[in-house]
């Protein structure tokens, strides 16, 4: 049951500690959720105030362009439950669990399947929204269902994995159900038999020194952590939201055109017709790695990550993103799509301006 002492609504709260990009923005109201039973009342509170409700996980995939004139609701519910049927393990976890801690907990209990997704910042409830993925695995591969509150129907509902309409860094929660469905719980299917997924070349290489038979899921998790720590800045040290752009999908024709001029262009095959270009490589090839304007910059070790050196505003971060989009478009004729959620949503349409 909720700790009612904590579920207090506060006015005019600085959100800097609530977003990993470290943007200084003020929430009109901050109303934390400790138990899903409190959710209908918080929705009602927002409706009465005539304000949007803004659920927040760890704030690791959001760019605050302006002060949210909204009821910002950090989701802090933390229950979990395990059901075991032979080899199969069903883990049901409340939305507020820290994702990486949950992954490590599964591995300590010898439940396998999430090891490649180690050290991804954020919460369990936010993970399905962008269908988190890394090193050849996406959450959709193990997701059984998502429970949440539908604000239109005013009731809790269960969506199956198929109903979540997952795509690359995409789901129904980013589209049709944006603003109307609040995720409170996820159920994942794990296994008690370890079967490594080494389809991602860099990970395969990084574990190749372990004799195959001695490789454990914890070793994979540790290796993923090491790779991520080398490439990606720790949000506690340097504000960031991970990849700022999606890897763009292009046709064979576009890829061939680019490779005529840039023989080292990096791309992954999606199917016979489409390829995913490495957006980090595109930005890097434009000479923008390490580029900095004021306190908004392109991370020096991975150009796909934009960083806040301290006092950058959301507007400055997005102006930098737009500049990068323009440079990449002018050089490669490819449009980069911003990956994190932008508040307010309307300016998500940040795109090539055509001049
Ligand atoms: N590259 C460069 N220059 C750069 C950055 C990358 O040349 O500045 C090259 C790398 O050398 C590599 C290729 O681009 O050959 C791809 O880079 P990397 O392996 O780092 O992966 P990514 O495509 O940049 C994606 C995900 C990451 C995920 C990794 C590993 C997206 C948008 N990003 O990055 O996810 O950790 O693969 O699976 O799909 C995130 O979503 O926040 C995130 C970090």
Short mmCIF file of N, CA, C and O in Angstrom, two decimals, residues 243-338:
data_model
loop_
_atom_site.label_atom_id
_atom_site.label_comp_id
_atom_site.label_asym_id
_atom_site.label_seq_id
_atom_site.Cartn_x
_atom_site.Cartn_y
_atom_site.Cartn_z
N UNK A 243 21.30 7.93 -26.87
CA UNK A 243 21.24 8.32 -28.29
C UNK A 243 20.21 9.43 -28.48
O UNK A 243 19.07 9.28 -28.05
N UNK A 244 20.62 10.50 -29.13
CA UNK A 244 19.68 11.62 -29.33
C UNK A 244 18.89 11.44 -30.62
O UNK A 244 17.84 12.05 -30.82
N UNK A 245 19.40 10.58 -31.51
CA UNK A 245 18.71 10.34 -32.79
C UNK A 245 18.58 8.84 -33.00
O UNK A 245 19.35 8.06 -32.45
N UNK A 246 17.61 8.48 -33.82
CA UNK A 246 17.48 7.07 -34.22
C UNK A 246 18.46 6.82 -35.37
O UNK A 246 18.78 7.74 -36.12
N UNK A 247 18.87 5.58 -35.53
CA UNK A 247 19.65 5.23 -36.72
C UNK A 247 18.67 5.21 -37.89
O UNK A 247 17.70 4.45 -37.88
N UNK A 248 18.88 6.07 -38.92
CA UNK A 248 17.87 6.17 -39.97
C UNK A 248 17.83 4.97 -40.91
O UNK A 248 18.85 4.38 -41.24
N UNK A 249 16.62 4.66 -41.31
CA UNK A 249 16.39 3.54 -42.24
C UNK A 249 16.51 4.09 -43.66
O UNK A 249 15.85 5.08 -44.00
N UNK A 250 17.34 3.49 -44.48
CA UNK A 250 17.47 3.97 -45.87
C UNK A 250 17.36 2.80 -46.85
O UNK A 250 17.53 1.64 -46.46
N UNK A 251 17.12 3.13 -48.11
CA UNK A 251 17.03 2.09 -49.13
C UNK A 251 18.44 1.70 -49.59
O UNK A 251 19.41 2.44 -49.36
N UNK A 252 18.52 0.61 -50.29
CA UNK A 252 19.80 0.14 -50.85
C UNK A 252 20.39 1.23 -51.76
O UNK A 252 21.59 1.50 -51.76
N UNK A 253 19.47 1.86 -52.54
CA UNK A 253 19.89 2.90 -53.48
C UNK A 253 20.59 4.06 -52.76
O UNK A 253 21.67 4.51 -53.17
N UNK A 254 19.98 4.52 -51.66
CA UNK A 254 20.57 5.63 -50.88
C UNK A 254 21.91 5.21 -50.31
O UNK A 254 22.89 5.95 -50.35
N UNK A 255 21.95 3.98 -49.77
CA UNK A 255 23.20 3.49 -49.17
C UNK A 255 24.30 3.43 -50.24
O UNK A 255 25.43 3.87 -50.00
N UNK A 256 23.97 2.90 -51.42
CA UNK A 256 24.97 2.80 -52.50
C UNK A 256 25.51 4.18 -52.86
O UNK A 256 26.71 4.36 -53.07
N UNK A 257 24.60 5.15 -52.92
CA UNK A 257 24.99 6.52 -53.28
C UNK A 257 25.98 7.06 -52.25
O UNK A 257 27.00 7.65 -52.60
N UNK A 258 25.66 6.85 -50.97
CA UNK A 258 26.54 7.35 -49.90
C UNK A 258 27.88 6.63 -49.95
O UNK A 258 28.94 7.24 -49.85
N UNK A 259 27.82 5.32 -50.21
CA UNK A 259 29.07 4.54 -50.17
C UNK A 259 29.98 4.82 -51.37
O UNK A 259 31.19 4.54 -51.32
N UNK A 260 29.42 5.41 -52.43
CA UNK A 260 30.26 5.79 -53.57
C UNK A 260 31.26 6.84 -53.12
O UNK A 260 32.40 6.87 -53.54
N UNK A 261 30.79 7.75 -52.27
CA UNK A 261 31.65 8.84 -51.80
C UNK A 261 32.34 8.49 -50.48
O UNK A 261 33.48 8.86 -50.25
N UNK A 262 31.60 7.78 -49.62
CA UNK A 262 32.14 7.44 -48.29
C UNK A 262 32.17 5.93 -48.18
O UNK A 262 31.21 5.31 -47.71
N UNK A 263 33.27 5.34 -48.59
CA UNK A 263 33.34 3.88 -48.67
C UNK A 263 33.25 3.23 -47.28
O UNK A 263 32.89 2.06 -47.17
N UNK A 264 33.56 4.01 -46.23
CA UNK A 264 33.56 3.43 -44.88
C UNK A 264 32.23 3.65 -44.14
O UNK A 264 32.15 3.40 -42.93
N UNK A 265 31.19 4.09 -44.85
CA UNK A 265 29.90 4.34 -44.18
C UNK A 265 29.42 3.06 -43.48
O UNK A 265 29.48 1.97 -44.06
N UNK A 266 28.94 3.21 -42.24
CA UNK A 266 28.54 2.03 -41.46
C UNK A 266 27.02 1.84 -41.51
O UNK A 266 26.26 2.77 -41.22
N UNK A 267 26.61 0.64 -41.92
CA UNK A 267 25.17 0.35 -42.02
C UNK A 267 24.93 -1.10 -41.67
O UNK A 267 25.80 -1.95 -41.83
N UNK A 268 23.72 -1.37 -41.16
CA UNK A 268 23.32 -2.74 -40.83
C UNK A 268 22.16 -3.14 -41.74
O UNK A 268 21.27 -2.34 -42.02
N UNK A 269 22.18 -4.40 -42.16
CA UNK A 269 21.10 -4.88 -43.02
C UNK A 269 19.85 -5.11 -42.17
O UNK A 269 19.91 -5.79 -41.15
N UNK A 270 18.71 -4.56 -42.63
CA UNK A 270 17.43 -4.81 -41.94
C UNK A 270 16.70 -5.92 -42.69
O UNK A 270 16.25 -6.90 -42.12
N UNK A 271 16.57 -5.74 -43.99
CA UNK A 271 16.04 -6.80 -44.87
C UNK A 271 16.60 -6.55 -46.27
O UNK A 271 17.51 -5.73 -46.43
N UNK A 272 16.05 -7.19 -47.29
CA UNK A 272 16.60 -7.04 -48.64
C UNK A 272 16.55 -5.61 -49.16
O UNK A 272 17.37 -5.21 -49.96
N UNK A 273 15.56 -4.85 -48.67
CA UNK A 273 15.36 -3.51 -49.23
C UNK A 273 15.91 -2.39 -48.36
O UNK A 273 16.19 -1.30 -48.84
N UNK A 274 15.98 -2.63 -47.05
CA UNK A 274 16.33 -1.53 -46.15
C UNK A 274 17.57 -1.78 -45.29
O UNK A 274 17.87 -2.93 -44.92
N UNK A 275 18.24 -0.69 -45.00
CA UNK A 275 19.46 -0.72 -44.20
C UNK A 275 19.35 0.36 -43.13
O UNK A 275 18.73 1.40 -43.36
N UNK A 276 19.97 0.10 -41.97
CA UNK A 276 20.00 1.10 -40.91
C UNK A 276 21.38 1.74 -40.92
O UNK A 276 22.39 1.03 -40.75
N UNK A 277 21.44 3.03 -41.17
CA UNK A 277 22.73 3.72 -41.15
C UNK A 277 23.08 4.07 -39.71
O UNK A 277 22.20 4.44 -38.93
N UNK A 278 24.36 3.99 -39.35
CA UNK A 278 24.78 4.38 -37.99
C UNK A 278 24.76 5.91 -37.92
O UNK A 278 25.61 6.58 -38.52
N UNK A 279 23.77 6.45 -37.19
CA UNK A 279 23.63 7.91 -37.11
C UNK A 279 24.88 8.53 -36.48
O UNK A 279 25.29 9.63 -36.87
N UNK A 280 25.49 7.82 -35.53
CA UNK A 280 26.72 8.32 -34.89
C UNK A 280 27.80 8.53 -35.94
O UNK A 280 28.52 9.52 -35.93
N UNK A 281 27.90 7.56 -36.85
CA UNK A 281 28.90 7.68 -37.92
C UNK A 281 28.59 8.88 -38.82
O UNK A 281 29.49 9.64 -39.21
N UNK A 282 27.32 9.07 -39.18
CA UNK A 282 26.92 10.19 -40.06
C UNK A 282 27.33 11.54 -39.44
O UNK A 282 27.89 12.41 -40.10
N UNK A 283 27.05 11.67 -38.13
CA UNK A 283 27.35 12.94 -37.44
C UNK A 283 28.86 13.13 -37.34
O UNK A 283 29.40 14.22 -37.60
N UNK A 284 29.52 12.02 -37.03
CA UNK A 284 30.99 12.02 -36.93
C UNK A 284 31.59 12.44 -38.27
O UNK A 284 32.50 13.28 -38.34
N UNK A 285 31.06 11.87 -39.36
CA UNK A 285 31.60 12.15 -40.70
C UNK A 285 31.37 13.61 -41.10
O UNK A 285 32.04 14.12 -42.00
N UNK A 286 30.43 14.28 -40.44
CA UNK A 286 30.22 15.71 -40.70
C UNK A 286 31.19 16.54 -39.86
O UNK A 286 31.13 17.77 -39.85
N UNK A 287 32.07 15.88 -39.14
CA UNK A 287 33.07 16.58 -38.33
C UNK A 287 32.51 17.18 -37.04
O UNK A 287 33.09 18.10 -36.48
N UNK A 288 31.39 16.62 -36.58
CA UNK A 288 30.73 17.25 -35.43
C UNK A 288 31.03 16.58 -34.08
O UNK A 288 30.54 17.05 -33.05
N UNK A 289 31.79 15.51 -34.08
CA UNK A 289 32.09 14.85 -32.80
C UNK A 289 32.88 15.85 -31.93
O UNK A 289 33.85 16.44 -32.40
N UNK A 290 32.43 16.07 -30.73
CA UNK A 290 33.12 17.02 -29.84
C UNK A 290 32.70 18.46 -30.08
O UNK A 290 33.13 19.35 -29.36
N UNK A 291 31.83 18.71 -31.07
CA UNK A 291 31.37 20.08 -31.35
C UNK A 291 30.62 20.61 -30.13
O UNK A 291 29.90 19.88 -29.45
N UNK A 292 30.78 21.91 -29.87
CA UNK A 292 30.12 22.47 -28.68
C UNK A 292 29.66 23.89 -28.97
O UNK A 292 30.37 24.67 -29.60
N UNK A 293 28.44 24.18 -28.57
CA UNK A 293 27.94 25.54 -28.66
C UNK A 293 27.42 25.89 -27.27
O UNK A 293 26.43 25.33 -26.81
N UNK A 294 28.13 26.80 -26.59
CA UNK A 294 27.78 27.09 -25.21
C UNK A 294 27.94 25.82 -24.39
O UNK A 294 28.96 25.14 -24.50
N UNK A 295 26.93 25.48 -23.64
CA UNK A 295 27.00 24.28 -22.81
C UNK A 295 26.34 23.06 -23.47
O UNK A 295 26.22 22.01 -22.85
N UNK A 296 25.89 23.22 -24.71
CA UNK A 296 25.29 22.07 -25.43
C UNK A 296 26.35 21.51 -26.37
O UNK A 296 26.99 22.25 -27.12
N UNK A 297 26.56 20.19 -26.29
CA UNK A 297 27.63 19.64 -27.12
C UNK A 297 27.34 18.24 -27.64
O UNK A 297 26.39 17.57 -27.23
N UNK A 298 28.22 17.84 -28.58
CA UNK A 298 28.18 16.47 -29.12
C UNK A 298 29.28 15.71 -28.38
O UNK A 298 30.43 16.15 -28.35
N UNK A 299 28.92 14.59 -27.79
CA UNK A 299 29.87 13.85 -26.94
C UNK A 299 31.11 13.46 -27.75
O UNK A 299 30.99 13.00 -28.88
N UNK A 300 32.28 13.61 -27.13
CA UNK A 300 33.52 13.41 -27.88
C UNK A 300 33.81 11.95 -28.23
O UNK A 300 34.56 11.68 -29.16
N UNK A 301 33.20 10.99 -27.54
CA UNK A 301 33.49 9.58 -27.82
C UNK A 301 32.37 8.88 -28.59
O UNK A 301 32.54 7.72 -28.97
N UNK A 302 31.22 9.52 -28.74
CA UNK A 302 30.09 8.89 -29.44
C UNK A 302 29.17 10.03 -29.91
O UNK A 302 28.45 10.63 -29.11
N UNK A 303 29.23 10.29 -31.22
CA UNK A 303 28.57 11.48 -31.76
C UNK A 303 27.04 11.41 -31.71
O UNK A 303 26.36 12.41 -31.93
N UNK A 304 26.51 10.24 -31.39
CA UNK A 304 25.05 10.09 -31.34
C UNK A 304 24.48 10.63 -30.02
O UNK A 304 23.28 10.77 -29.86
N UNK A 305 25.37 10.94 -29.10
CA UNK A 305 24.94 11.40 -27.78
C UNK A 305 25.20 12.90 -27.64
O UNK A 305 26.33 13.36 -27.83
N UNK A 306 24.16 13.65 -27.32
CA UNK A 306 24.34 15.08 -27.05
C UNK A 306 24.44 15.27 -25.55
O UNK A 306 23.76 14.58 -24.78
N UNK A 307 25.31 16.18 -25.15
CA UNK A 307 25.54 16.35 -23.71
C UNK A 307 25.32 17.79 -23.27
O UNK A 307 25.48 18.72 -24.05
N UNK A 308 24.96 17.91 -22.00
CA UNK A 308 24.79 19.22 -21.37
C UNK A 308 25.96 19.42 -20.41
O UNK A 308 26.06 18.72 -19.41
N UNK A 309 26.84 20.36 -20.76
CA UNK A 309 28.03 20.58 -19.92
C UNK A 309 27.68 21.31 -18.63
O UNK A 309 28.56 21.54 -17.82
N UNK A 310 26.43 21.70 -18.45
CA UNK A 310 26.06 22.32 -17.18
C UNK A 310 24.81 23.16 -17.26
O UNK A 310 23.79 22.82 -16.67
N UNK A 311 24.89 24.24 -18.06
CA UNK A 311 23.79 25.20 -17.98
C UNK A 311 22.98 25.29 -19.28
O UNK A 311 22.24 26.26 -19.47
N UNK A 312 23.13 24.31 -20.16
CA UNK A 312 22.37 24.38 -21.42
C UNK A 312 20.88 24.30 -21.12
O UNK A 312 20.44 23.55 -20.23
N UNK A 313 20.08 25.05 -21.87
CA UNK A 313 18.63 24.96 -21.73
C UNK A 313 18.11 23.92 -22.72
O UNK A 313 18.84 23.50 -23.64
N UNK A 314 16.85 23.53 -22.54
CA UNK A 314 16.25 22.59 -23.49
C UNK A 314 16.25 23.18 -24.90
O UNK A 314 16.50 22.48 -25.88
N UNK A 315 16.00 24.47 -24.98
CA UNK A 315 15.97 25.14 -26.30
C UNK A 315 17.34 25.06 -26.96
O UNK A 315 17.45 24.81 -28.16
N UNK A 316 18.40 25.24 -26.17
CA UNK A 316 19.77 25.18 -26.74
C UNK A 316 20.11 23.76 -27.19
O UNK A 316 20.73 23.57 -28.23
N UNK A 317 19.68 22.77 -26.41
CA UNK A 317 19.94 21.37 -26.80
C UNK A 317 19.23 21.06 -28.12
O UNK A 317 19.79 20.41 -28.99
N UNK A 318 18.00 21.57 -28.24
CA UNK A 318 17.24 21.27 -29.46
C UNK A 318 17.74 22.08 -30.65
O UNK A 318 17.68 21.62 -31.79
N UNK A 319 18.28 23.28 -30.38
CA UNK A 319 18.87 24.06 -31.48
C UNK A 319 20.09 23.32 -32.01
O UNK A 319 20.32 23.25 -33.22
N UNK A 320 20.85 22.72 -31.09
CA UNK A 320 22.02 21.93 -31.51
C UNK A 320 21.55 20.72 -32.33
O UNK A 320 22.14 20.40 -33.37
N UNK A 321 20.49 20.08 -31.86
CA UNK A 321 19.96 18.91 -32.58
C UNK A 321 19.55 19.31 -34.00
O UNK A 321 19.83 18.60 -34.97
N UNK A 322 18.92 20.46 -34.11
CA UNK A 322 18.46 20.93 -35.42
C UNK A 322 19.65 21.25 -36.34
O UNK A 322 19.62 20.94 -37.54
N UNK A 323 20.69 21.83 -35.76
CA UNK A 323 21.90 22.13 -36.53
C UNK A 323 22.51 20.83 -37.07
O UNK A 323 22.89 20.73 -38.24
N UNK A 324 22.54 19.81 -36.21
CA UNK A 324 23.10 18.51 -36.63
C UNK A 324 22.24 17.90 -37.75
O UNK A 324 22.76 17.41 -38.75
N UNK A 325 20.93 17.97 -37.57
CA UNK A 325 20.03 17.43 -38.61
C UNK A 325 20.31 18.10 -39.95
O UNK A 325 20.37 17.46 -41.00
N UNK A 326 20.49 19.41 -39.89
CA UNK A 326 20.73 20.19 -41.12
C UNK A 326 22.05 19.78 -41.78
O UNK A 326 22.11 19.56 -42.99
N UNK A 327 23.10 19.66 -40.95
CA UNK A 327 24.42 19.29 -41.49
C UNK A 327 24.37 17.91 -42.13
O UNK A 327 24.90 17.69 -43.21
N UNK A 328 23.73 16.97 -41.44
CA UNK A 328 23.65 15.60 -41.95
C UNK A 328 22.82 15.58 -43.23
O UNK A 328 23.16 14.91 -44.21
N UNK A 329 21.75 16.36 -43.24
CA UNK A 329 20.90 16.40 -44.44
C UNK A 329 21.67 17.00 -45.62
O UNK A 329 21.64 16.46 -46.73
N UNK A 330 22.37 18.09 -45.36
CA UNK A 330 23.13 18.74 -46.44
C UNK A 330 24.23 17.83 -46.98
O UNK A 330 24.53 17.85 -48.17
N UNK A 331 24.81 17.03 -46.12
CA UNK A 331 25.94 16.18 -46.54
C UNK A 331 25.46 14.87 -47.17
O UNK A 331 26.00 14.43 -48.17
N UNK A 332 24.44 14.25 -46.56
CA UNK A 332 24.06 12.90 -46.99
C UNK A 332 22.66 12.78 -47.57
O UNK A 332 22.25 11.71 -48.00
N UNK A 333 21.90 13.88 -47.49
CA UNK A 333 20.51 13.84 -47.93
C UNK A 333 19.68 12.84 -47.11
O UNK A 333 18.78 12.17 -47.63
N UNK A 334 20.04 12.72 -45.84
CA UNK A 334 19.34 11.79 -44.92
C UNK A 334 18.83 12.61 -43.74
O UNK A 334 19.57 13.43 -43.20
N UNK A 335 17.59 12.37 -43.36
CA UNK A 335 17.00 13.13 -42.24
C UNK A 335 17.09 12.30 -40.95
O UNK A 335 16.60 11.18 -40.90
N UNK A 336 17.70 12.87 -39.94
CA UNK A 336 17.78 12.19 -38.64
C UNK A 336 16.54 12.51 -37.83
O UNK A 336 16.12 13.66 -37.75
N UNK A 337 15.99 11.47 -37.19
CA UNK A 337 14.81 11.68 -36.35
C UNK A 337 15.24 11.71 -34.88
O UNK A 337 16.01 10.85 -34.44
N UNK A 338 14.74 12.72 -34.16
CA UNK A 338 15.07 12.82 -32.74
C UNK A 338 14.45 11.63 -32.00
O UNK A 338 13.31 11.26 -32.25
#
